[in-house]
PDB file of C-alpha atoms and ligand atoms in Angstrom:
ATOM      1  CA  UNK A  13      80.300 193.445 136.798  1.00 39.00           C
ATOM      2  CA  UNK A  14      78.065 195.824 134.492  1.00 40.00           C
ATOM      3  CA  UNK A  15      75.050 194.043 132.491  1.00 41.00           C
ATOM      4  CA  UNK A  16      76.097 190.092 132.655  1.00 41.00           C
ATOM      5  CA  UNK A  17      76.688 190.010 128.877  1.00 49.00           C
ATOM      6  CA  UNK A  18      79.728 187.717 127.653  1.00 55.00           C
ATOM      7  CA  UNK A  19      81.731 189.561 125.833  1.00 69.00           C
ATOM      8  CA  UNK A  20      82.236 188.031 122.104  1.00 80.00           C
ATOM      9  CA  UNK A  21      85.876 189.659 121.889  1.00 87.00           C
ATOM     10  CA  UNK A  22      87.627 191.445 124.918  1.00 90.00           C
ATOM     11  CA  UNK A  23      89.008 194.381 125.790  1.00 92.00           C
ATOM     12  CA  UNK A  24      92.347 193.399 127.563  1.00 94.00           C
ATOM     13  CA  UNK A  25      95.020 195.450 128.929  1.00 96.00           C
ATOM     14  CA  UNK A  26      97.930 194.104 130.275  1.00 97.00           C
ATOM     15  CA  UNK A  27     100.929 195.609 132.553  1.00 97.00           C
ATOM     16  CA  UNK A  28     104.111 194.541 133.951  1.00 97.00           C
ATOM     17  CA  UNK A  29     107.321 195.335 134.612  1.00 97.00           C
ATOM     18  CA  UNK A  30     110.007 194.841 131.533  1.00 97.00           C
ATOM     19  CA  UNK A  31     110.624 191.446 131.995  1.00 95.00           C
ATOM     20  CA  UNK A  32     107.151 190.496 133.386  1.00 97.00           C
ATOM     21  CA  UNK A  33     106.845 187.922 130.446  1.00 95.00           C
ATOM     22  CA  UNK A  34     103.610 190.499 128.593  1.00 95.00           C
ATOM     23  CA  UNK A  35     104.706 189.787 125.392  1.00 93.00           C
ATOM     24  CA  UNK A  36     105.013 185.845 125.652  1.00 93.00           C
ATOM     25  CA  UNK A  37     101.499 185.812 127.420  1.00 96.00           C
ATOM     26  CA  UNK A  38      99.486 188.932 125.404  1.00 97.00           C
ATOM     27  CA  UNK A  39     100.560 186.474 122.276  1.00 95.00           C
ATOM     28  CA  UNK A  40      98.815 183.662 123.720  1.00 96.00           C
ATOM     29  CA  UNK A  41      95.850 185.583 125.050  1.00 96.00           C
ATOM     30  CA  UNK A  42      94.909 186.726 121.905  1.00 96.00           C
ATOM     31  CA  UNK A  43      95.281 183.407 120.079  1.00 95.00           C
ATOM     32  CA  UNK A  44      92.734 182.188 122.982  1.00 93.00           C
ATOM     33  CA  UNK A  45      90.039 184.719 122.133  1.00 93.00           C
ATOM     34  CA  UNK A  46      90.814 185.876 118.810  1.00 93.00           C
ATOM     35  CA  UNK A  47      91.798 189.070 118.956  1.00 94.00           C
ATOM     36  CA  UNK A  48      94.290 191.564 117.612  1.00 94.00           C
ATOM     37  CA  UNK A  49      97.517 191.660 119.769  1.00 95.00           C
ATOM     38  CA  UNK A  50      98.271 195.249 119.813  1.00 96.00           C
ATOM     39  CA  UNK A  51     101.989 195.726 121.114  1.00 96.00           C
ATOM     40  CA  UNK A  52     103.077 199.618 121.483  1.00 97.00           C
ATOM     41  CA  UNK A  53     107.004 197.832 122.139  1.00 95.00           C
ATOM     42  CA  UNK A  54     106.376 196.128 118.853  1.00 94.00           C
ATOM     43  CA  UNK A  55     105.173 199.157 116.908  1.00 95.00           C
ATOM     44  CA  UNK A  56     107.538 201.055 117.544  1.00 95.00           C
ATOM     45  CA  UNK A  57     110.528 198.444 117.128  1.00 94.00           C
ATOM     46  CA  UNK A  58     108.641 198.724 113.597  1.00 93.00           C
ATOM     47  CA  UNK A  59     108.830 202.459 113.375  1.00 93.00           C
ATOM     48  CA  UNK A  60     112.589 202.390 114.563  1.00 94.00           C
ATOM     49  CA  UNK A  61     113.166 199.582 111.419  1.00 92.00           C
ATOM     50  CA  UNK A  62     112.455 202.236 108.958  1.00 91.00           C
ATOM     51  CA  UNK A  63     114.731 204.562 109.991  1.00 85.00           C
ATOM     52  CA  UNK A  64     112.635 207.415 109.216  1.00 94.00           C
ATOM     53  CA  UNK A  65     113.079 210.637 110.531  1.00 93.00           C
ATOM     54  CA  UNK A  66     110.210 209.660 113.243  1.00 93.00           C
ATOM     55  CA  UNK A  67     111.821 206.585 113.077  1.00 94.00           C
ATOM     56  CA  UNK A  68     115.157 208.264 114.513  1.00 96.00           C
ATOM     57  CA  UNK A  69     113.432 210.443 117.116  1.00 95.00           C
ATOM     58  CA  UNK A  70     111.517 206.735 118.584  1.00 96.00           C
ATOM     59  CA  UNK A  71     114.483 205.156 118.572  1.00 96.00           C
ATOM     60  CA  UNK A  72     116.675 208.009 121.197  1.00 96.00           C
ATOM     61  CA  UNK A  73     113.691 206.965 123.648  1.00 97.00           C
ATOM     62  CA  UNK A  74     114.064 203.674 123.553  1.00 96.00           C
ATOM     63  CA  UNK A  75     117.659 203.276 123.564  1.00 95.00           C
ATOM     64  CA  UNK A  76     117.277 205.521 126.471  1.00 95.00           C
ATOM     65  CA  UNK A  77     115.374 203.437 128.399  1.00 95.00           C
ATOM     66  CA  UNK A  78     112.698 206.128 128.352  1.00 96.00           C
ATOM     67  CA  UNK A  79     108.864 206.405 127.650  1.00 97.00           C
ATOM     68  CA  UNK A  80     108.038 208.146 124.004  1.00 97.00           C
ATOM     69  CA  UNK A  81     106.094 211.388 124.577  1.00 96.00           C
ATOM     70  CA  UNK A  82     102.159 210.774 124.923  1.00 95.00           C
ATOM     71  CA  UNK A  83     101.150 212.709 121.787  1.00 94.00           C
ATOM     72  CA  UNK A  84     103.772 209.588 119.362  1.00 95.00           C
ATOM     73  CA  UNK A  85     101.875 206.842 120.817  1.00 96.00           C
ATOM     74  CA  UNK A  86      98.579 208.061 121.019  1.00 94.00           C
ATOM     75  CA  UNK A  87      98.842 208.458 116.916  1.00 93.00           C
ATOM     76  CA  UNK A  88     100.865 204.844 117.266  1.00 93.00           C
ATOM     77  CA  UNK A  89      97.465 203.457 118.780  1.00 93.00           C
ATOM     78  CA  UNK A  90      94.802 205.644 117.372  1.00 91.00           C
ATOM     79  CA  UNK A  91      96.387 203.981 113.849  1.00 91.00           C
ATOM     80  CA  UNK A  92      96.608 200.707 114.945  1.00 92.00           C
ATOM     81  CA  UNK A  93      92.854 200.266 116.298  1.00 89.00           C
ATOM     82  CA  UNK A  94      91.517 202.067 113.413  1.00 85.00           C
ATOM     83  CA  UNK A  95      88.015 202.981 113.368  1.00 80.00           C
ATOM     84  CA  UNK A  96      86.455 199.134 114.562  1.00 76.00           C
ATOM     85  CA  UNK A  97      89.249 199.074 116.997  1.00 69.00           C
ATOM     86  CA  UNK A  98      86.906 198.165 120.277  1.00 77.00           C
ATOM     87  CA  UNK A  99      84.591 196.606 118.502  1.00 82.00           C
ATOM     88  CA  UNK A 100      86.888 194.084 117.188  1.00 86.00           C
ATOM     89  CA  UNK A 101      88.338 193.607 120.422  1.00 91.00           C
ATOM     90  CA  UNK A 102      92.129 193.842 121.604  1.00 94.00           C
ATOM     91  CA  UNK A 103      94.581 192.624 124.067  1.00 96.00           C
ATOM     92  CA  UNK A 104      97.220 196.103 124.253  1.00 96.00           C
ATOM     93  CA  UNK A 105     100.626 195.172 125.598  1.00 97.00           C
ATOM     94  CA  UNK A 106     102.746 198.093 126.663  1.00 96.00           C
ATOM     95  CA  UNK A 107      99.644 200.431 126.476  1.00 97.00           C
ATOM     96  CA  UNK A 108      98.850 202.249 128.664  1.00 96.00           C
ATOM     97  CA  UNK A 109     102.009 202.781 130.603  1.00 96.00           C
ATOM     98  CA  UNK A 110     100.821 205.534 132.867  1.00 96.00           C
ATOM     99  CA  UNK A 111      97.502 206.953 133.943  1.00 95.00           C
ATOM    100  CA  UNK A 112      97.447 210.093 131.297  1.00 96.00           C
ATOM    101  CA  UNK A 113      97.543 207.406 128.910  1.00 96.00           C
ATOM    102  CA  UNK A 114      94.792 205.815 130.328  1.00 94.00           C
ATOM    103  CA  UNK A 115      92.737 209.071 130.307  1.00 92.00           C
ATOM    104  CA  UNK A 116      93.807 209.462 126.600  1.00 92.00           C
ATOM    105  CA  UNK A 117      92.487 205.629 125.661  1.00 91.00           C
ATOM    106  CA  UNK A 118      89.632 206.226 127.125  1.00 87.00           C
ATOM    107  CA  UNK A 119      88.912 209.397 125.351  1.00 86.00           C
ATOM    108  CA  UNK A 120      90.159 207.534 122.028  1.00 85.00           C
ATOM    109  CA  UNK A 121      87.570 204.504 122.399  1.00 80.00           C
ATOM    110  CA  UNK A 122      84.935 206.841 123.618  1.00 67.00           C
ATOM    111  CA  UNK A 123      82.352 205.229 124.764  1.00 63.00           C
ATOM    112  CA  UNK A 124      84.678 203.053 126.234  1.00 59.00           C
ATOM    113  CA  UNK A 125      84.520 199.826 128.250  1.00 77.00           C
ATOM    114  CA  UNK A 126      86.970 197.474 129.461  1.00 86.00           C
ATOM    115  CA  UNK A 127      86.623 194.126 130.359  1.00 89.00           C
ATOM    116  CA  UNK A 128      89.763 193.050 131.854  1.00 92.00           C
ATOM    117  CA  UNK A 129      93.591 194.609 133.141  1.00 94.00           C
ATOM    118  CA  UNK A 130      96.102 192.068 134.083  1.00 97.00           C
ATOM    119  CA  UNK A 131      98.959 193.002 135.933  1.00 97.00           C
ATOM    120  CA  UNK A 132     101.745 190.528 135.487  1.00 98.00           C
ATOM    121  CA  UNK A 133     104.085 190.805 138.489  1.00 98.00           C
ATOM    122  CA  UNK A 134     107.825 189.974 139.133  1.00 98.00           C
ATOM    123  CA  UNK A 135     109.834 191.063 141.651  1.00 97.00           C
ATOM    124  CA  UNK A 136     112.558 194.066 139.724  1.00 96.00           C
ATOM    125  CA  UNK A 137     115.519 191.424 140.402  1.00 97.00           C
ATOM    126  CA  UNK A 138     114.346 188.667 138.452  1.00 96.00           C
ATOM    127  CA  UNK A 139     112.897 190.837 135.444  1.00 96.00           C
ATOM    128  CA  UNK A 140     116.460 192.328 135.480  1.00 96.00           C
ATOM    129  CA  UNK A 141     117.916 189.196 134.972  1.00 95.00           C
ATOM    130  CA  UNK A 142     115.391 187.563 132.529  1.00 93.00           C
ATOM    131  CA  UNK A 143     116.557 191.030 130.579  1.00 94.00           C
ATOM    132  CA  UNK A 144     120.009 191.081 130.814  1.00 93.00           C
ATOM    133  CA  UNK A 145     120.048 187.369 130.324  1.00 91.00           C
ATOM    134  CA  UNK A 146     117.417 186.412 126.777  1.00 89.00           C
ATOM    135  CA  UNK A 147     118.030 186.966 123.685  1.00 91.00           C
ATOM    136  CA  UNK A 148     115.214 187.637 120.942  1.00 90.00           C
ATOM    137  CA  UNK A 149     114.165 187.128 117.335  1.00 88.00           C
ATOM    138  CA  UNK A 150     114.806 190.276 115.434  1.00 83.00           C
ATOM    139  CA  UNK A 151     111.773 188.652 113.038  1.00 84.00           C
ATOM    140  CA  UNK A 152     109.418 187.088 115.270  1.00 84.00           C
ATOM    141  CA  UNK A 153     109.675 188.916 118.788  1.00 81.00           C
ATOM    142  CA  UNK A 154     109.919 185.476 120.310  1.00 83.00           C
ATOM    143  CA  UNK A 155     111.729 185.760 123.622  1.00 83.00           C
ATOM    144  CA  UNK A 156     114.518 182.969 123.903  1.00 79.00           C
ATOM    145  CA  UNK A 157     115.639 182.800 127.908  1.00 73.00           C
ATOM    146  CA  UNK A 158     119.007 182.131 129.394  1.00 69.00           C
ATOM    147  CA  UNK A 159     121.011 183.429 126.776  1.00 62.00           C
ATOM    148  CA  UNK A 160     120.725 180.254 124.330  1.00 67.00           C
ATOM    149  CA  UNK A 161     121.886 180.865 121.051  1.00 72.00           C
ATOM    150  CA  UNK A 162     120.492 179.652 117.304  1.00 78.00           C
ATOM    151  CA  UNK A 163     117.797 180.035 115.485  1.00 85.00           C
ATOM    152  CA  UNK A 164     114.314 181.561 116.135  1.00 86.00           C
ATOM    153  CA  UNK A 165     111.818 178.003 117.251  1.00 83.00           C
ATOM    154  CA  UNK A 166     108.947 180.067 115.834  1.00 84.00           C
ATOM    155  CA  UNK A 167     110.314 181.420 112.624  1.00 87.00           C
ATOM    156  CA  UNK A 168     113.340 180.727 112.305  1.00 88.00           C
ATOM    157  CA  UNK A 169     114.992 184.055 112.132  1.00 88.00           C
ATOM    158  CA  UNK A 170     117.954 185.373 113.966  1.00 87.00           C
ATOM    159  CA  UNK A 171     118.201 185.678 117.588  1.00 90.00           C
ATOM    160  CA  UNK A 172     120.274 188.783 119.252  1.00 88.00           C
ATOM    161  CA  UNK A 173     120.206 190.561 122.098  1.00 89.00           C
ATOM    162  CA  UNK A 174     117.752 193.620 122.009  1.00 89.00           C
ATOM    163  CA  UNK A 175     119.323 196.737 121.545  1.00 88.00           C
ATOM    164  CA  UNK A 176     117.605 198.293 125.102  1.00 93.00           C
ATOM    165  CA  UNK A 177     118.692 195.331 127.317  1.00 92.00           C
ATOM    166  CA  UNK A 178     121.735 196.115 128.559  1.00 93.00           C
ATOM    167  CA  UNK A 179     122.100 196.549 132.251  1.00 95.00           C
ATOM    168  CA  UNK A 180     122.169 200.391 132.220  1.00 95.00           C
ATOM    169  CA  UNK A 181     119.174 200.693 129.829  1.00 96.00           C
ATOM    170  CA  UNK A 182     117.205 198.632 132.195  1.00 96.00           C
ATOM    171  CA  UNK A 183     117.792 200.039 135.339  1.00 96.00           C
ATOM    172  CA  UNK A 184     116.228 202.971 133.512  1.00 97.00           C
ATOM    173  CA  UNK A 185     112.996 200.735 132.479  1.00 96.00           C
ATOM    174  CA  UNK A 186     112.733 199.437 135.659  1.00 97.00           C
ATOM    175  CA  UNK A 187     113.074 202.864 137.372  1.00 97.00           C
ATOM    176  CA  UNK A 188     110.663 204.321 134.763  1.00 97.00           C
ATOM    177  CA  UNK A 189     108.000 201.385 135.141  1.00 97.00           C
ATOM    178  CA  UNK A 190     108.171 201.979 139.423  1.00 97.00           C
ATOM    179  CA  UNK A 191     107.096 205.981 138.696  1.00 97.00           C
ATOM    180  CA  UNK A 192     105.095 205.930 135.944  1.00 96.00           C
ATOM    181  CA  UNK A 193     103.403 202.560 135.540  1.00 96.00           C
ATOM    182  CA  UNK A 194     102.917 200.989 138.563  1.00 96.00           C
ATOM    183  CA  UNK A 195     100.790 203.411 139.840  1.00 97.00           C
ATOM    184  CA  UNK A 196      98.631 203.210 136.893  1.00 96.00           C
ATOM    185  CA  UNK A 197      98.141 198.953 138.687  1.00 95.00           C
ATOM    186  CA  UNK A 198      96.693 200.657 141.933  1.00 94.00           C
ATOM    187  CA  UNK A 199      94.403 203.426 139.501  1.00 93.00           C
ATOM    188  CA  UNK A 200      92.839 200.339 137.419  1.00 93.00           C
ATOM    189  CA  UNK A 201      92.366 198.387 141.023  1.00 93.00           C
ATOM    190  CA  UNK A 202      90.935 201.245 142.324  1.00 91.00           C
ATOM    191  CA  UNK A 203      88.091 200.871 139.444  1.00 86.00           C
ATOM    192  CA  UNK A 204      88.134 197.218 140.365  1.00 85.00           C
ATOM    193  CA  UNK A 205      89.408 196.211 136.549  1.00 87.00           C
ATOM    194  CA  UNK A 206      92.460 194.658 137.888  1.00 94.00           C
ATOM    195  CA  UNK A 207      93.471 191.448 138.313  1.00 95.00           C
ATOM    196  CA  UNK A 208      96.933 190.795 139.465  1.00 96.00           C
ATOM    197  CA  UNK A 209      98.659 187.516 138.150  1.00 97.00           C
ATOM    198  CA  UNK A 210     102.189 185.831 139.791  1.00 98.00           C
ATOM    199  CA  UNK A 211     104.366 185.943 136.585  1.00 97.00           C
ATOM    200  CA  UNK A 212     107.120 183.920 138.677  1.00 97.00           C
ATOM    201  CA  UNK A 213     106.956 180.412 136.933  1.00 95.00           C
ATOM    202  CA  UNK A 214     107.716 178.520 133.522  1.00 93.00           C
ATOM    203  CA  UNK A 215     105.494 180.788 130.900  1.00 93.00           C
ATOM    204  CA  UNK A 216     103.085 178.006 130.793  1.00 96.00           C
ATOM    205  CA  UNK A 217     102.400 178.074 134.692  1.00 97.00           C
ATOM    206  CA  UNK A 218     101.823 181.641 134.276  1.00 97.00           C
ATOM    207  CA  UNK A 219      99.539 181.403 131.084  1.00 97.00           C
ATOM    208  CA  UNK A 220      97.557 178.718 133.486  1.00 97.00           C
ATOM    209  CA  UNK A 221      96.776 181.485 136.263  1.00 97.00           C
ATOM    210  CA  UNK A 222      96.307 183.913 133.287  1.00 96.00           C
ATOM    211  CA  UNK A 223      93.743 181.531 131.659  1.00 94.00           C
ATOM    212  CA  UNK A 224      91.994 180.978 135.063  1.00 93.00           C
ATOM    213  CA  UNK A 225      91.551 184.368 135.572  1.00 92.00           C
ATOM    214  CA  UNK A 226      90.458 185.252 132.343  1.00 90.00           C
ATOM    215  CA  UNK A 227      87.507 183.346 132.840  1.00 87.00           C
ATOM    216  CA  UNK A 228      85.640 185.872 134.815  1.00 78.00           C
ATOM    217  CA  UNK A 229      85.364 187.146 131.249  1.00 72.00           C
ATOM    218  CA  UNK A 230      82.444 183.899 130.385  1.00 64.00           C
ATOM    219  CA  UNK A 231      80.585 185.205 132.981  1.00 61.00           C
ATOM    220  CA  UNK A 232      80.758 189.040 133.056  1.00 61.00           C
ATOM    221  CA  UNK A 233      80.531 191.981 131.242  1.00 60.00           C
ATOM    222  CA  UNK A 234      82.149 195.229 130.588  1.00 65.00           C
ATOM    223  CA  UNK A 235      82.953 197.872 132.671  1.00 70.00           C
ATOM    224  CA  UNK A 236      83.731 201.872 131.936  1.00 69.00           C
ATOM    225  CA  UNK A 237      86.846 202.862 132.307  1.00 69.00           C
ATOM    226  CA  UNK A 238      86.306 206.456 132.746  1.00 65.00           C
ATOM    227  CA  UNK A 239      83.907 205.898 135.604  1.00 59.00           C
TER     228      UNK A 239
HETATM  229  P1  ADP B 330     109.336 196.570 127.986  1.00 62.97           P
HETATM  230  O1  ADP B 330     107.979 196.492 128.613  1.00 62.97           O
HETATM  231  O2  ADP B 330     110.174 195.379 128.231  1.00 62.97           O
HETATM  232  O3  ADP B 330     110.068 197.857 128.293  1.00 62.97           O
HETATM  233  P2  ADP B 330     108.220 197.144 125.326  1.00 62.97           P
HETATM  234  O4  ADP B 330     108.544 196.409 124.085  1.00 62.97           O
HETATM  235  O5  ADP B 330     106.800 197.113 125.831  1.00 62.97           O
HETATM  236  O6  ADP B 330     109.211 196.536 126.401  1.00 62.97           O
HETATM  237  O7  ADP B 330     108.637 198.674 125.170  1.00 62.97           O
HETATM  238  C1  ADP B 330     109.918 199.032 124.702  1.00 62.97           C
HETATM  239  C2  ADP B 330     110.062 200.552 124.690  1.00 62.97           C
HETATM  240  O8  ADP B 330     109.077 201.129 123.810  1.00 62.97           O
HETATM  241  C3  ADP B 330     109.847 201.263 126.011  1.00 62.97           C
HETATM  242  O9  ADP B 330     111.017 201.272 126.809  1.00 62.97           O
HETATM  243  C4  ADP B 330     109.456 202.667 125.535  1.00 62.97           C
HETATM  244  O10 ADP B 330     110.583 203.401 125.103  1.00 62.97           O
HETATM  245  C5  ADP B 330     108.618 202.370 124.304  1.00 62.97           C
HETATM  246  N1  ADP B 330     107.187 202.244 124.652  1.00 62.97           N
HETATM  247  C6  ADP B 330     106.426 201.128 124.536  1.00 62.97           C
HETATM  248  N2  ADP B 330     105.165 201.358 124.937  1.00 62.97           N
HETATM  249  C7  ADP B 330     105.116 202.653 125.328  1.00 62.97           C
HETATM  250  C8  ADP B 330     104.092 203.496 125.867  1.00 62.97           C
HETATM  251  N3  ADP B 330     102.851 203.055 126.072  1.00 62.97           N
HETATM  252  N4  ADP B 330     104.429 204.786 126.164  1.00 62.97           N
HETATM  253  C9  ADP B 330     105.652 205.255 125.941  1.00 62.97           C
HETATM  254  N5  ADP B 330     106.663 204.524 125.464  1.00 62.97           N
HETATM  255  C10 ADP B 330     106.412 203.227 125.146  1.00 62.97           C
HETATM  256 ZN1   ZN B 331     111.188 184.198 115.290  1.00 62.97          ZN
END
């Protein structure tokens, strides 16, 4: 890659499908290195919480199943980075979702290099079932498999299902992640930034190949993205 250097604290984006496990593993990425977990999903679950008036236009999207237009999470991200925002290093999870949102992150961060893009990848039949089948903390995010019920392991808050996994809201996410994310996987592998990771596994068998893989990091350097 580029100029050898190691980088102190990554640039990491990560894609998959609903389902792919991002969440669970962008967590423990960022614990490894350090740096800020930056969830668009997340954000805007926070946005939707304060049932603002933008709060109320997020939330049709969601519960839709559908992207939120370009120009909402642009200001989402923009805010959330703040000024030091490459500097200080991120893993994004959710973001970007298609390749105008690339373009539009790499205009934000200008100049702008990344070091890494993960693709986590499941098959659309088992992320439709790890949906339609967990339940998560309304406090935490933590992602609770299987359907088991109780209290949040993490925090301790309540666990529910969330309000866009239901099986005709994620036939939508599915559908919408096959047209308008996936080919984002074959744009960043075209650029030779991606690195595609089985997500089929127990999360800790997947945070192995995700920990082997982000070792290429020690030894590399950054690349640009709008190259
Ligand atoms: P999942 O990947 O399982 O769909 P997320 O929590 O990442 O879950 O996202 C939930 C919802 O938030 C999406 O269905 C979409 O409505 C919205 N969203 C998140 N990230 C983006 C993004 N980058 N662009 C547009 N909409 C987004
Ligand atoms: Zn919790």
């Amino acid at each position: 890659m580029a100029n050898g250097a190691t980088p102190e604290r990554p640039r990491i984006l990560v894609l998959g499908r609903p389902g792919s496990g991002k969440g669970t593993q962008c967590a423990r990425i960022a614990a490894r290195f350090g740096i800020p977990h930056i969830s668009t999903g997340d954000l805007f679950r926070a946005t939707v919480a304060r049932d603002t008036p933008l709060g109320r236009v997020v939330r049709a999207y969601m519960d839709a199943g559908d992207l939120v237009p370009d120009d909402l999470v642009l200001d989402v991200v923009a805010d959330r980075l703040g000024p030091d925002g490459a500097a200080l290093g991120f893993v994004l999870d959710g973001f970007p979702r298609s390749i105008p949102q690339a373009e539009q992150l790499a205009d934000l961060l200008d100049p702008f290099a990344l070091d890494l893009a993960l693709d986590l990848v499941v098959p659309a039949d088992v992320a439709r079932l790890r949906l339609t089948t967990r339940l998560v903390c309304g406090d935490c995010g933590r992602s609770v498999g299987g359907g088991a019920i109780g209290a949040c392991g993490d925090c301790g808050g309540s666990v529910e299902a969330r309000a866009d996994d239901d099986a005709s809201t994620v036939a939508r996410r599915l559908a919408v992640y096959d047209r308008t994310t996936a080919p984002l996987s074959d744009w960043l592998d075209r650029r030779e930034l991606l690195i595609r990771i089985d997500g089929i596994g127990r999360p800790a068998e997947v945070a192995a190949r995700i920990d082997a893989a982000c070792d290429v990091l020690l030894v590399s350097g950054s690349e640009d993205l709008a190259s």
